[in-house]
């Protein structure tokens, strides 16, 4: 039996271990992301469980994770990390490319009840996102050639 090391979450509520019994990890991630329809399934998250966690007994949350929202055709990916002192940072993941002006691409989810604007190079398909998620699964980082744009999560949001 493969040791379960990661947790996946759908729509912010349904959590469980990432398993490879039906298909290998890269294909399990790709399969899930391709099921996203923006309506009944619109968000997917992945994080490493604490060392030694028994995922059959408890499904722990984490302050560091990768998440996406949207549909299989258009989605946005974010990653959350902590500094050594515990300060959180959240980033939108993008492909290499220029970002000028304000974000213009609208990603909608939860039947359009929620949306965000991103730059064109920050729009992913499920298949593209699966590559980013699998690399994160292996390394706990966003690897090259992808780029990160830090989000301002202060509240209330700054007015532009």
Coordinates of C-alpha atoms in Angstrom, one line a residue, residues 32-119:
X32 CA -10.1 15.5 -10.9
X33 CA -9.3 18.8 -12.6
X34 CA -10.9 17.8 -15.8
X35 CA -14.2 17.1 -13.9
X36 CA -14.4 20.8 -12.8
X37 CA -17.5 22.4 -14.3
X38 CA -17.7 25.7 -12.5
X39 CA -21.0 24.7 -11.0
X40 CA -21.2 21.5 -8.9
X41 CA -17.4 21.1 -8.9
X42 CA -15.5 24.4 -9.0
X43 CA -12.5 24.3 -6.6
X44 CA -9.7 21.9 -6.0
X45 CA -6.9 22.1 -3.4
X46 CA -3.8 20.1 -2.6
X47 CA -1.5 20.1 0.4
X48 CA 1.1 17.9 2.1
X49 CA -0.1 16.3 5.3
X50 CA 2.1 16.6 8.4
X51 CA 4.8 14.0 8.7
X52 CA 3.5 10.9 10.2
X53 CA -0.2 11.8 9.8
X54 CA -2.6 8.9 9.6
X55 CA -4.9 10.0 6.8
X56 CA -7.3 7.2 7.6
X57 CA -7.8 8.6 11.1
X58 CA -7.7 12.4 10.5
X59 CA -7.6 14.8 7.5
X60 CA -5.5 17.7 8.7
X61 CA -5.7 21.2 7.3
X62 CA -2.6 23.2 6.3
X63 CA -1.6 26.8 6.1
X64 CA 0.4 26.0 2.9
X65 CA -1.4 24.7 -0.2
X66 CA -2.1 25.0 -3.9
X67 CA -5.7 25.6 -5.0
X68 CA -7.6 26.4 -8.2
X69 CA -11.0 27.6 -9.1
X70 CA -13.1 27.8 -12.3
X71 CA -13.8 25.1 -14.8
X72 CA -11.7 22.6 -16.7
X73 CA -11.7 25.0 -19.7
X74 CA -10.6 28.1 -17.7
X75 CA -9.2 28.2 -14.2
X76 CA -6.9 30.1 -12.0
X77 CA -4.2 28.6 -9.7
X78 CA -3.0 30.0 -6.5
X79 CA -0.4 28.9 -4.0
X80 CA -0.1 29.9 -0.3
X81 CA 3.2 29.7 1.5
X82 CA 4.5 30.8 4.9
X83 CA 7.7 32.6 5.7
X84 CA 10.1 31.2 8.3
X85 CA 8.4 33.5 10.8
X86 CA 4.9 32.2 9.8
X87 CA 3.9 35.2 7.7
X88 CA 1.5 34.0 4.9
X89 CA 1.8 34.9 1.3
X90 CA -0.6 34.0 -1.5
X91 CA 0.2 34.1 -5.1
X92 CA -1.5 33.6 -8.5
X93 CA 0.5 31.2 -10.7
X94 CA 1.1 32.2 -14.3
X95 CA 2.9 31.1 -17.4
X96 CA 5.9 33.3 -18.4
X97 CA 4.7 36.4 -20.1
X98 CA 4.3 40.1 -19.7
X99 CA 1.8 41.6 -17.3
X100 CA 1.0 45.2 -17.9
X101 CA -2.0 47.2 -16.6
X102 CA -4.7 45.6 -14.7
X103 CA -5.8 41.9 -14.9
X104 CA -8.5 41.5 -17.6
X105 CA -9.5 37.9 -17.8
X106 CA -12.5 36.9 -15.6
X107 CA -12.6 33.4 -14.0
X108 CA -16.0 32.5 -12.6
X109 CA -17.0 29.7 -10.3
X110 CA -19.8 28.4 -8.1
X111 CA -22.4 29.1 -10.8
X112 CA -20.9 32.6 -11.3
X113 CA -21.4 33.6 -7.7
X114 CA -17.7 34.2 -7.4
X115 CA -15.1 35.5 -9.7
X116 CA -11.6 36.9 -9.9
X117 CA -9.6 38.8 -12.6
X118 CA -6.3 37.5 -13.7
X119 CA -3.8 38.3 -16.5

